[in-house]
Short mmCIF file of C-alpha atoms in Angstrom, two decimals:
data_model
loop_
_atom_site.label_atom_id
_atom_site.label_comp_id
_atom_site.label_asym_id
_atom_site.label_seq_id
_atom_site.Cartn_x
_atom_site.Cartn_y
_atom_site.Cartn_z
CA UNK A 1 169.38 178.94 79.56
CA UNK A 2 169.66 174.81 79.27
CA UNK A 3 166.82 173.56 77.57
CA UNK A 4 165.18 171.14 79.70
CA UNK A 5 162.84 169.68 77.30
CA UNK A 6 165.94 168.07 75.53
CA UNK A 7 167.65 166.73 78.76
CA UNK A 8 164.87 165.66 79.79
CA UNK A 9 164.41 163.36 76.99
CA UNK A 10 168.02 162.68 76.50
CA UNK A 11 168.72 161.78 80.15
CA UNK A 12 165.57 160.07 81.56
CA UNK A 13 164.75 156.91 79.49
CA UNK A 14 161.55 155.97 82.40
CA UNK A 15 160.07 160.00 81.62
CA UNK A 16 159.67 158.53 78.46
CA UNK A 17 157.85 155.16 79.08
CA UNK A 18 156.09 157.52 81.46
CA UNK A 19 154.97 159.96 78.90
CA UNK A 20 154.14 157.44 76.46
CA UNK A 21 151.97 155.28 78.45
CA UNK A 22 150.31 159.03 79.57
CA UNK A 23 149.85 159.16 76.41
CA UNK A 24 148.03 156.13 75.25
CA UNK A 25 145.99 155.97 78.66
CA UNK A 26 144.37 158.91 77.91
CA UNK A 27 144.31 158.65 74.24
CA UNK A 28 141.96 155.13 75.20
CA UNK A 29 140.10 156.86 77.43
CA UNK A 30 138.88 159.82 75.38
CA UNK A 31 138.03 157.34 72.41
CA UNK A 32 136.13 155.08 74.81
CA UNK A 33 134.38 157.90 76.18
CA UNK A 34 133.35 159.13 72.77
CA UNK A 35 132.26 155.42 72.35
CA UNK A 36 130.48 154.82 75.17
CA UNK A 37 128.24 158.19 74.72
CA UNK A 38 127.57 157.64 71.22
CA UNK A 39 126.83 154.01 72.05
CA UNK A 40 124.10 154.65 75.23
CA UNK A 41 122.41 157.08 72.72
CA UNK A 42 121.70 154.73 69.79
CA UNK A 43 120.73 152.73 72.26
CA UNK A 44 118.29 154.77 74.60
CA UNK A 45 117.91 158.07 72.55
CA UNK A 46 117.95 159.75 75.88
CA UNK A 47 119.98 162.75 76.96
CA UNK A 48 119.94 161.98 80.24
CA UNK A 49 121.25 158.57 80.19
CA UNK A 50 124.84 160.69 78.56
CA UNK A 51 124.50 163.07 81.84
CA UNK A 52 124.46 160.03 83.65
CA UNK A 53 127.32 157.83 82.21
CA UNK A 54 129.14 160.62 83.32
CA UNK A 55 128.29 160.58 87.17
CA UNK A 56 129.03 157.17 87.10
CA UNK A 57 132.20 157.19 85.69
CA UNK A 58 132.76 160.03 88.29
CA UNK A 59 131.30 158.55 91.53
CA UNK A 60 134.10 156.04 92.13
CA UNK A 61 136.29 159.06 92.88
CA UNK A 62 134.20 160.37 95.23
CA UNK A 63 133.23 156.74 97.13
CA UNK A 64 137.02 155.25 97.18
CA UNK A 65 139.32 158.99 97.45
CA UNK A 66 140.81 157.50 100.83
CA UNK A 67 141.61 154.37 99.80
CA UNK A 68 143.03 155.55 96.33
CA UNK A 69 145.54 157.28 97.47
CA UNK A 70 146.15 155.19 100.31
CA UNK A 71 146.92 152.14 97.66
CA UNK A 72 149.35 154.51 95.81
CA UNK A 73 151.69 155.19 99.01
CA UNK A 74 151.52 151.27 100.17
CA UNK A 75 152.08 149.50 96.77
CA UNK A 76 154.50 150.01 94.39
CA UNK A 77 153.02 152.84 91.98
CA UNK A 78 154.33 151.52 88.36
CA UNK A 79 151.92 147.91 89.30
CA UNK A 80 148.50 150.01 90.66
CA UNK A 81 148.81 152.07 87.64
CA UNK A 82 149.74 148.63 85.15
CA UNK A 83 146.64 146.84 87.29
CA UNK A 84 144.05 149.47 86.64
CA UNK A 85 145.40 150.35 83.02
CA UNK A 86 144.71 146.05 82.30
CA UNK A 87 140.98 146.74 84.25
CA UNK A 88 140.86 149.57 81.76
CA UNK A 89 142.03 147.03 78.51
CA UNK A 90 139.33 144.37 79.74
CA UNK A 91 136.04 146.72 80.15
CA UNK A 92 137.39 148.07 76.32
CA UNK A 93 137.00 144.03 75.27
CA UNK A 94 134.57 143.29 77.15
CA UNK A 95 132.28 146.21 74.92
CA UNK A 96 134.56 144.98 71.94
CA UNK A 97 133.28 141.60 72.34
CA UNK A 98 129.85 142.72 73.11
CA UNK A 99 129.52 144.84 70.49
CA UNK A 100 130.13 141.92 67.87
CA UNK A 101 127.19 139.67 69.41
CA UNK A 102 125.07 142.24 69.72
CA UNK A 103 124.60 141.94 73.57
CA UNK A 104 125.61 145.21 75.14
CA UNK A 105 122.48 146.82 76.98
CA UNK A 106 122.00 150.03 78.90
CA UNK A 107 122.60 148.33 82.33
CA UNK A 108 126.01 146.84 81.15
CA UNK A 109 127.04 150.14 79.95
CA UNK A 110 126.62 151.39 83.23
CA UNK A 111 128.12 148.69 84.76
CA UNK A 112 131.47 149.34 82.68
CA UNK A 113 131.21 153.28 82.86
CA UNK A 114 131.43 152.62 86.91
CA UNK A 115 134.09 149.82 86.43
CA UNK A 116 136.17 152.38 84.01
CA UNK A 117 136.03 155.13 86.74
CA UNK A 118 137.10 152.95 89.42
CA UNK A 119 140.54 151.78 87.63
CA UNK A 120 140.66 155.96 86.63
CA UNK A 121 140.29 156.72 90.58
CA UNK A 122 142.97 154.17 91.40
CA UNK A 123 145.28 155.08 88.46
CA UNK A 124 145.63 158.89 88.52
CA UNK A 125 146.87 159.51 92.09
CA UNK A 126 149.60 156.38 91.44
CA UNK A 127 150.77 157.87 88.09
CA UNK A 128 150.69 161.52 89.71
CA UNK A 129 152.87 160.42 92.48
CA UNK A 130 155.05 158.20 90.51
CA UNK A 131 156.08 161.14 88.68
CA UNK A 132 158.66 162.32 90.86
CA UNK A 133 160.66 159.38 91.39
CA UNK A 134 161.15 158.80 87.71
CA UNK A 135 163.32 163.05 87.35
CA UNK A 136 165.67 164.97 89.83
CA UNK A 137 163.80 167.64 91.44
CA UNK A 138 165.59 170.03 88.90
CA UNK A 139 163.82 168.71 85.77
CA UNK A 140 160.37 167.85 87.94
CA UNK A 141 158.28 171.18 86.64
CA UNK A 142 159.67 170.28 82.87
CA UNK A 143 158.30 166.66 83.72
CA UNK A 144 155.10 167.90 84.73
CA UNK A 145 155.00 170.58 81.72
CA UNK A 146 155.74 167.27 79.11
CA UNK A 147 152.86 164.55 81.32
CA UNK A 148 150.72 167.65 80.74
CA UNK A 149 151.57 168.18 77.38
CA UNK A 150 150.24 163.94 76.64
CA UNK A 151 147.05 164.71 78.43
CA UNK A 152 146.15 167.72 75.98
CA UNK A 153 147.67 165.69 72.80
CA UNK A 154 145.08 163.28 73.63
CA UNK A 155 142.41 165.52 74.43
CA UNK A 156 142.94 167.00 71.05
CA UNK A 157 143.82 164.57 68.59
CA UNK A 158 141.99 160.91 70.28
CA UNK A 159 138.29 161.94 70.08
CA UNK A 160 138.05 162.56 66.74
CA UNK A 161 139.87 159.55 66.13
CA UNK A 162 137.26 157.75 68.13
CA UNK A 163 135.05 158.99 66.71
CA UNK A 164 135.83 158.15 63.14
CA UNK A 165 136.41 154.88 63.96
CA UNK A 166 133.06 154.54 65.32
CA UNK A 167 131.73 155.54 61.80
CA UNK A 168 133.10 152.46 60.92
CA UNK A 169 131.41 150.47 63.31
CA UNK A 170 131.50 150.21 67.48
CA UNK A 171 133.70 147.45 67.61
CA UNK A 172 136.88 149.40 65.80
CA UNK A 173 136.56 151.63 68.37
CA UNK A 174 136.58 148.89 71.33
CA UNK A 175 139.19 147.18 69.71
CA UNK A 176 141.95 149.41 68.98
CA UNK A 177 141.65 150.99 72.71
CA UNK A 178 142.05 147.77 73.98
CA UNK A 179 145.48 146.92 72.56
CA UNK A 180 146.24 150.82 73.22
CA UNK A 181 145.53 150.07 77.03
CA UNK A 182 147.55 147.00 76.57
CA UNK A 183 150.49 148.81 75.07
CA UNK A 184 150.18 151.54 77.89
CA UNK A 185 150.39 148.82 80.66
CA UNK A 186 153.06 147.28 79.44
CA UNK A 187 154.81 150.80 79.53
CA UNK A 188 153.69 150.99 82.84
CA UNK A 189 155.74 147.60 84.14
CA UNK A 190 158.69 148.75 82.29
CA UNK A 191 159.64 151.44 84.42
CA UNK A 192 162.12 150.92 87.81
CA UNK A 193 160.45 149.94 90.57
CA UNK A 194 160.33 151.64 93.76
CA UNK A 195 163.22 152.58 95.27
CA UNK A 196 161.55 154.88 98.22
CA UNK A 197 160.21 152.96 101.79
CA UNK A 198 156.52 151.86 101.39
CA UNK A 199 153.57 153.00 103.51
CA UNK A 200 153.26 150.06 105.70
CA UNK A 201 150.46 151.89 108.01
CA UNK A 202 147.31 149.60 107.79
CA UNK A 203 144.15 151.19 106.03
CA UNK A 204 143.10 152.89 109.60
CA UNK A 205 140.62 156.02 109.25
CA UNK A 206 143.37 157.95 110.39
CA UNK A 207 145.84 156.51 107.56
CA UNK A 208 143.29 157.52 105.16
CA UNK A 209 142.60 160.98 106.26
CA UNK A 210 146.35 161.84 106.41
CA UNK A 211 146.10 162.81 103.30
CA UNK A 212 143.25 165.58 104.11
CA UNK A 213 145.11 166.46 107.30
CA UNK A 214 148.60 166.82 105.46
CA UNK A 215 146.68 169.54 103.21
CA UNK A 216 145.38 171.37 105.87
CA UNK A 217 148.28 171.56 107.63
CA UNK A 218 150.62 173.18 104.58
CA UNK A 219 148.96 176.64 104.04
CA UNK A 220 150.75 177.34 101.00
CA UNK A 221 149.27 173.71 99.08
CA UNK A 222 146.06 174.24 100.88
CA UNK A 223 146.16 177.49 99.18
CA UNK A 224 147.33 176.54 95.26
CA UNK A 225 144.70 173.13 95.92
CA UNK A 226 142.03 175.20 97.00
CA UNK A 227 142.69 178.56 94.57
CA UNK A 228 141.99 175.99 91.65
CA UNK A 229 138.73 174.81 92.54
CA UNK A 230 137.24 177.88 93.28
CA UNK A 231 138.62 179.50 90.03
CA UNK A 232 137.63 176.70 87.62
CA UNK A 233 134.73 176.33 89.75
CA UNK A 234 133.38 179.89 88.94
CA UNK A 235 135.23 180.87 85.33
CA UNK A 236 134.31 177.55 83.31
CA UNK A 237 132.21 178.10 80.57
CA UNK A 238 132.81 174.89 79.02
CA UNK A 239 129.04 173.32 79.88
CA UNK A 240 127.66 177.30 77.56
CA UNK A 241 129.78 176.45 74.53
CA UNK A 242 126.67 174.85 72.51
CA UNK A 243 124.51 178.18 73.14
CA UNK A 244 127.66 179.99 72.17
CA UNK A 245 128.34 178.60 69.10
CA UNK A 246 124.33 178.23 68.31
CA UNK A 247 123.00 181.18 69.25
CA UNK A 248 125.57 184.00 69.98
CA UNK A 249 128.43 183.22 67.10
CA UNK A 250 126.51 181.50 64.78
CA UNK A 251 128.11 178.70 63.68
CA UNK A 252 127.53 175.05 63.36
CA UNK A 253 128.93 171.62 64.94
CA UNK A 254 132.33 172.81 63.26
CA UNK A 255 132.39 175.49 64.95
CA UNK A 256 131.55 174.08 67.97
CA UNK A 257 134.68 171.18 67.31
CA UNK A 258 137.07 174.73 67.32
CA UNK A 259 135.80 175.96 70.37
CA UNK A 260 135.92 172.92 72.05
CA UNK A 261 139.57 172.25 70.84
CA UNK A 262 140.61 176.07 71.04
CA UNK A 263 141.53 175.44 74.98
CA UNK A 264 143.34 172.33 74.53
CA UNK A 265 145.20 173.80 71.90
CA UNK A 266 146.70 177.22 73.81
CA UNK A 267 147.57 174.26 76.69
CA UNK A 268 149.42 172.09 74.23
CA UNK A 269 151.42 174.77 73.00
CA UNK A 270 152.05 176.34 76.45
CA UNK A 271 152.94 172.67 77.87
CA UNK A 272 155.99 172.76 74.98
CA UNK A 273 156.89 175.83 76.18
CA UNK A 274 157.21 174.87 79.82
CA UNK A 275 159.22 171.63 79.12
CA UNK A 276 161.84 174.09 77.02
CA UNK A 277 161.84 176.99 79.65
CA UNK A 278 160.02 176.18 83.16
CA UNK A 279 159.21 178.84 85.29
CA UNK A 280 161.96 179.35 87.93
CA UNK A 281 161.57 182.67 90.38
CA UNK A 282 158.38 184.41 90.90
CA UNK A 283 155.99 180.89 90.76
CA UNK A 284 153.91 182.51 93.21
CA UNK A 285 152.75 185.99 91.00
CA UNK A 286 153.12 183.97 88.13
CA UNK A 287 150.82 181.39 89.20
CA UNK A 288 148.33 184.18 90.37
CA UNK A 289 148.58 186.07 87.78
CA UNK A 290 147.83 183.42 85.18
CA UNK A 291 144.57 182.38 87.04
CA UNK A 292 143.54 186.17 86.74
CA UNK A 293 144.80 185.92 82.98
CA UNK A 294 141.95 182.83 82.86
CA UNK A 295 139.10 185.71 84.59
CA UNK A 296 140.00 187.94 82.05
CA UNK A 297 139.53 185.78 78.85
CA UNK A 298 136.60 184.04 80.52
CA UNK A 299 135.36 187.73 80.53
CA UNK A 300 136.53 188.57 77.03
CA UNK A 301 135.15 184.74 75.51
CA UNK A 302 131.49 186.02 77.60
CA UNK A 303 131.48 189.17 75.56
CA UNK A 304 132.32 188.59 72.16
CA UNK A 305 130.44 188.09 68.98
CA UNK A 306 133.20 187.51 66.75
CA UNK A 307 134.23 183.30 66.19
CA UNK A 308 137.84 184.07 65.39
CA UNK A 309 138.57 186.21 68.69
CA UNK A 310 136.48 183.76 70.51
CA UNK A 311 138.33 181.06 69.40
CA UNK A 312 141.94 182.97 70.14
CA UNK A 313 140.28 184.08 73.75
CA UNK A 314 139.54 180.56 74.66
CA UNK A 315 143.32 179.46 73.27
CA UNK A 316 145.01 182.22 75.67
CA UNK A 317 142.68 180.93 78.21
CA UNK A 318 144.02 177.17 77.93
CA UNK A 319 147.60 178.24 77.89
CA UNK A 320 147.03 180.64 81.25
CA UNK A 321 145.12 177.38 82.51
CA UNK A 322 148.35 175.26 81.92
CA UNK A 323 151.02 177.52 83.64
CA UNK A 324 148.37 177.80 86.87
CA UNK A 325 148.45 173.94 86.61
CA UNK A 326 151.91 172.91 86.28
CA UNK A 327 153.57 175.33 88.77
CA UNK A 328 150.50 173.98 91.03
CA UNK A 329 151.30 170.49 90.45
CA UNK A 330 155.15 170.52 90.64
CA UNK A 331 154.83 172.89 93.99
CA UNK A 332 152.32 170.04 95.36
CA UNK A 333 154.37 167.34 94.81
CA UNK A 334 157.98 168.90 95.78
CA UNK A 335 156.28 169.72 98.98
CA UNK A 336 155.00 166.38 99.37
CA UNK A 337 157.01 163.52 101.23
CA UNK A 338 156.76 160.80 99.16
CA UNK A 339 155.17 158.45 101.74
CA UNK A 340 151.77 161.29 101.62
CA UNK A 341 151.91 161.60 97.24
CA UNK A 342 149.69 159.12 96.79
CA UNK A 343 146.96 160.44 99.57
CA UNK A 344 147.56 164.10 98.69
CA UNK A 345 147.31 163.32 94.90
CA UNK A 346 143.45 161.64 95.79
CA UNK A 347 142.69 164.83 97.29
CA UNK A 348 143.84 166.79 94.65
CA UNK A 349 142.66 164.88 92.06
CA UNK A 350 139.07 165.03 93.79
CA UNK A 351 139.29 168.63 93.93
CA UNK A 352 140.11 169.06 90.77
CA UNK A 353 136.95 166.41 89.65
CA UNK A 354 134.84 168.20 91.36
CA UNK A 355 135.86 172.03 90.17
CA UNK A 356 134.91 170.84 86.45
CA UNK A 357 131.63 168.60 87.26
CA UNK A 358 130.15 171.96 89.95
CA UNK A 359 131.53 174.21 87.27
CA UNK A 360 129.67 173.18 84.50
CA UNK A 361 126.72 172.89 86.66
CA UNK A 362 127.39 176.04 88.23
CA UNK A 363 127.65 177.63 84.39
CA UNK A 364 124.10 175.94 83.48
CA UNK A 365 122.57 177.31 87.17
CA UNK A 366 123.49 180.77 86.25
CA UNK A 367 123.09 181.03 82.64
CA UNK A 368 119.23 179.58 83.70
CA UNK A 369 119.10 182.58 85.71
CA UNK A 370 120.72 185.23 84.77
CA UNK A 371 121.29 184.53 80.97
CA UNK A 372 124.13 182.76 79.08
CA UNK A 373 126.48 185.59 78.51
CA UNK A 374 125.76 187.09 82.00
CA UNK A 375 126.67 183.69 83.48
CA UNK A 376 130.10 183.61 82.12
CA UNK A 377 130.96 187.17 82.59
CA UNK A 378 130.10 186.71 86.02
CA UNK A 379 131.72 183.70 86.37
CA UNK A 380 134.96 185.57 84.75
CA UNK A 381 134.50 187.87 87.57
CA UNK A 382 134.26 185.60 90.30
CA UNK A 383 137.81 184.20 89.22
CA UNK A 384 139.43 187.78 89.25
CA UNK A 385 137.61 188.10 92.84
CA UNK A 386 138.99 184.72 94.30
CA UNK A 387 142.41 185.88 92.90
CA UNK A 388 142.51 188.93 94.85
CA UNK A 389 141.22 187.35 98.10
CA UNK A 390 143.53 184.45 97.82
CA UNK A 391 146.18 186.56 97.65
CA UNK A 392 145.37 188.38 100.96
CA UNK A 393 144.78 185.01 102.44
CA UNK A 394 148.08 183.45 101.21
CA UNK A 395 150.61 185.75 101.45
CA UNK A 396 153.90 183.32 101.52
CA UNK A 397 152.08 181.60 98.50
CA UNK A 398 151.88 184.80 96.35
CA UNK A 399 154.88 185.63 97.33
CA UNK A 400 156.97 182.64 97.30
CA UNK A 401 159.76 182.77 94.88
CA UNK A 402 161.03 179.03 93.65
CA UNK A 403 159.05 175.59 94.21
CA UNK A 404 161.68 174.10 95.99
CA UNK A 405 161.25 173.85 99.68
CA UNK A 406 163.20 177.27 101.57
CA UNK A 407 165.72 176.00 104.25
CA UNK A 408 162.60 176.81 107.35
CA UNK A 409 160.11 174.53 105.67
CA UNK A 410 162.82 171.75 105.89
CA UNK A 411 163.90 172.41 108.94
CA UNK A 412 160.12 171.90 109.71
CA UNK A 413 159.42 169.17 107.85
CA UNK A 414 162.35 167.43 109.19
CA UNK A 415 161.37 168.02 112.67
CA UNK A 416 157.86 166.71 112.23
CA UNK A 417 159.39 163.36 110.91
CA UNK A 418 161.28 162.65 113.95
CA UNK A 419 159.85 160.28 116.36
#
């Protein structure tokens, strides 16, 4: 078997720009949002102000979803993502040089949290739909394996970093992730420009629903978009982790740190694995069964006592996470004519938004309810019973064998293109 982890390396000098500026993008995001939190609460001292940096850094993607992706398929990709990664570089200066007069208030936090979610809705569906024009279609699920594998690096290894920087003082937290943007953007403008026609369709409501309509129209991506909110949606426990840790394992903040880590962790190593060996034949039970692999360690993570199997639950739980995710995202985007990536990626993108924010609220709803473990075991449930149902309703997606396109979807898709 060839390992495509290597050749991918060895071959594809952009993948690694690519993957590098992945990497310090979201590196300077997690610090910043670390920052940011920490910040608004030695400020206000008020828990709800932290709930509500994070709506406002998430609104954006809700108000601009058409026109996000509809920038990505009319612009060249590599300059959105280098514009919104500079955006990203200023608000970290402009709290950089706040934070050294003194002058940063509540409202300007706000301000910035909206600004930095604005340049995030703009950036992810440009750098998701790049992604493909930078590897042949051969090496595109390694490629998505290895971008996944920066996300989880940084999700791992960049808030604690933040936040031991912020020990030292605010400012060498704002600093630093501003020349890390920098760094990232200039990544960003190093890689080919686009080769593909642009978009040249003018920002009609019809132009910007194409995106929604394209979806709707493919059963098999409605099918892998859709299966992800719903299963996230119902089996997160992420939001429960505090009681967990608190009241049910009995541990402290370490403890919570492990658990909070532990699914970013199985990912990472999972992510390796991919880029080495993808998945070839059989995406479609594979995919299905690794969400039900996610219902059954939600399960197992709602009824244990014990830290250590907790902690390896919620690790198998982030790997089975990451093989549901890349074979979703390279079977999106192979299916995906290059003119619609940038529109389809929005969509996606929202969905997948909007499966973690109603998830954890979901998680608090029931655990209010019913009880905390209850909650998850339930929720653990509910992913097993949207895997069985989404199977029945997407037959050719459970079934389907490779992520390529089969010779009758081409046909298809090449009829649909012709005027």
């Amino acid at each position: 078997m060839p390992n495509h982890g290597k050749l991918l390396l060895r071959q594809q000098k952009p993948f690694i720009a690519f993957w590098l500026a992945r990497v310090c993008t979201a590196s300077g995001f997690q610090m910043l949002t670390v920052a940011i939190g920490w910040h608004m609460y030695q400020l206000t001292g008020n828990v709800l102000d932290l709930g509500l940096v994070g709506l406002v850094e998430f609104l954006p993607r809700v108000l601009f979803m058409l026109h996000t992706g509809h920038v990505a398929d009319r612009f060249d990709r590599r300059m959105v993502a280098a514009l919104c990664q500079a955006g990203q570089a200023l608000i970290a200066l402009s709290l950089a040089l706040g934070s050294s007069s003194g002058d940063i208030s509540r409202e300007m936090i706000f301000v910035l949290a909206f600004c930095l979610g604005t340049a995030r809705a703009f950036e992810i569906p440009a750098t998701q739909a790049l992604l493909p024009s930078l590897v042949p279609a051969a090496l595109f699920p390694a490629a998505v394996a290895a971008s996944a594998s920066a996300m989880q690096t940084a999700t791992i290894a960049a808030p604690a970093l933040g936040g031991f920087l912020y020990a030292l003082g605010s400012i060498w937290v704002y600093a630093p992730t501003t020349l890390i943007y920098a760094v990232a953007c200039a990544l960003m403008l190093s890689l080919p420009a686009r080769q593909t026609a642009l978009n040249k369709q003018p920002a009609t409501l019809k132009s910007l629903m194409a995106g929604i309509q394209y979806i709707r129209s493919r059963r098999d991506i409605f099918g892998a978009i859709s299966l992800d909110l719903f299963a996230v949606l119902l089996g997160g426990a992420t939001a429960l982790l505090p009681v967990f840790a608190k009241d049910i394992l009995l541990t402290g903040p370490w403890g919570l740190g492990l658990l909070r880590s532990a699914p970013a962790v199985g990912a990472l190593l999972m992510s390796f694995w991919l880029a080495r060996y993808p998945i070839q034949r059989q995406v479609g039970r594979t995919m299905f069964t690794a969400v039900g692999v996610f219902g059954v360690a939600t399960i197992a993570f709602g009824l244990s006592t014990s830290f250590w199997f907790s902690l390896l639950v919620l690790v198998v739980l982030g790997a089975a996470d990451m093989i549901s995710m890349v074979i979703r995202g390279a079977f999106v985007q192979l299916h995906t004519p290059d003119e619609m990536r940038g529109r389809v990626s929005a969509v996606n993108g929202l969905f997948i938004g909007a499966s973690n924010q109603l998830g954890e609220f979901e998680s608090g709803l029931t655990a209010h309810w019913f009880g905390t473990v209850q909650a998850v075991v339930l929720g653990g449930v509910g992913t097993l019973l949207v895997t069985g149902v989404w199977i029945k309703l997407f037959p050719t997606l459970a079934q389907r064998d490779t992520l390529e396109k089969t010779a009758a979807e081409q046909a298809a898709d090449d009829a649909q293109s012709r005027p």
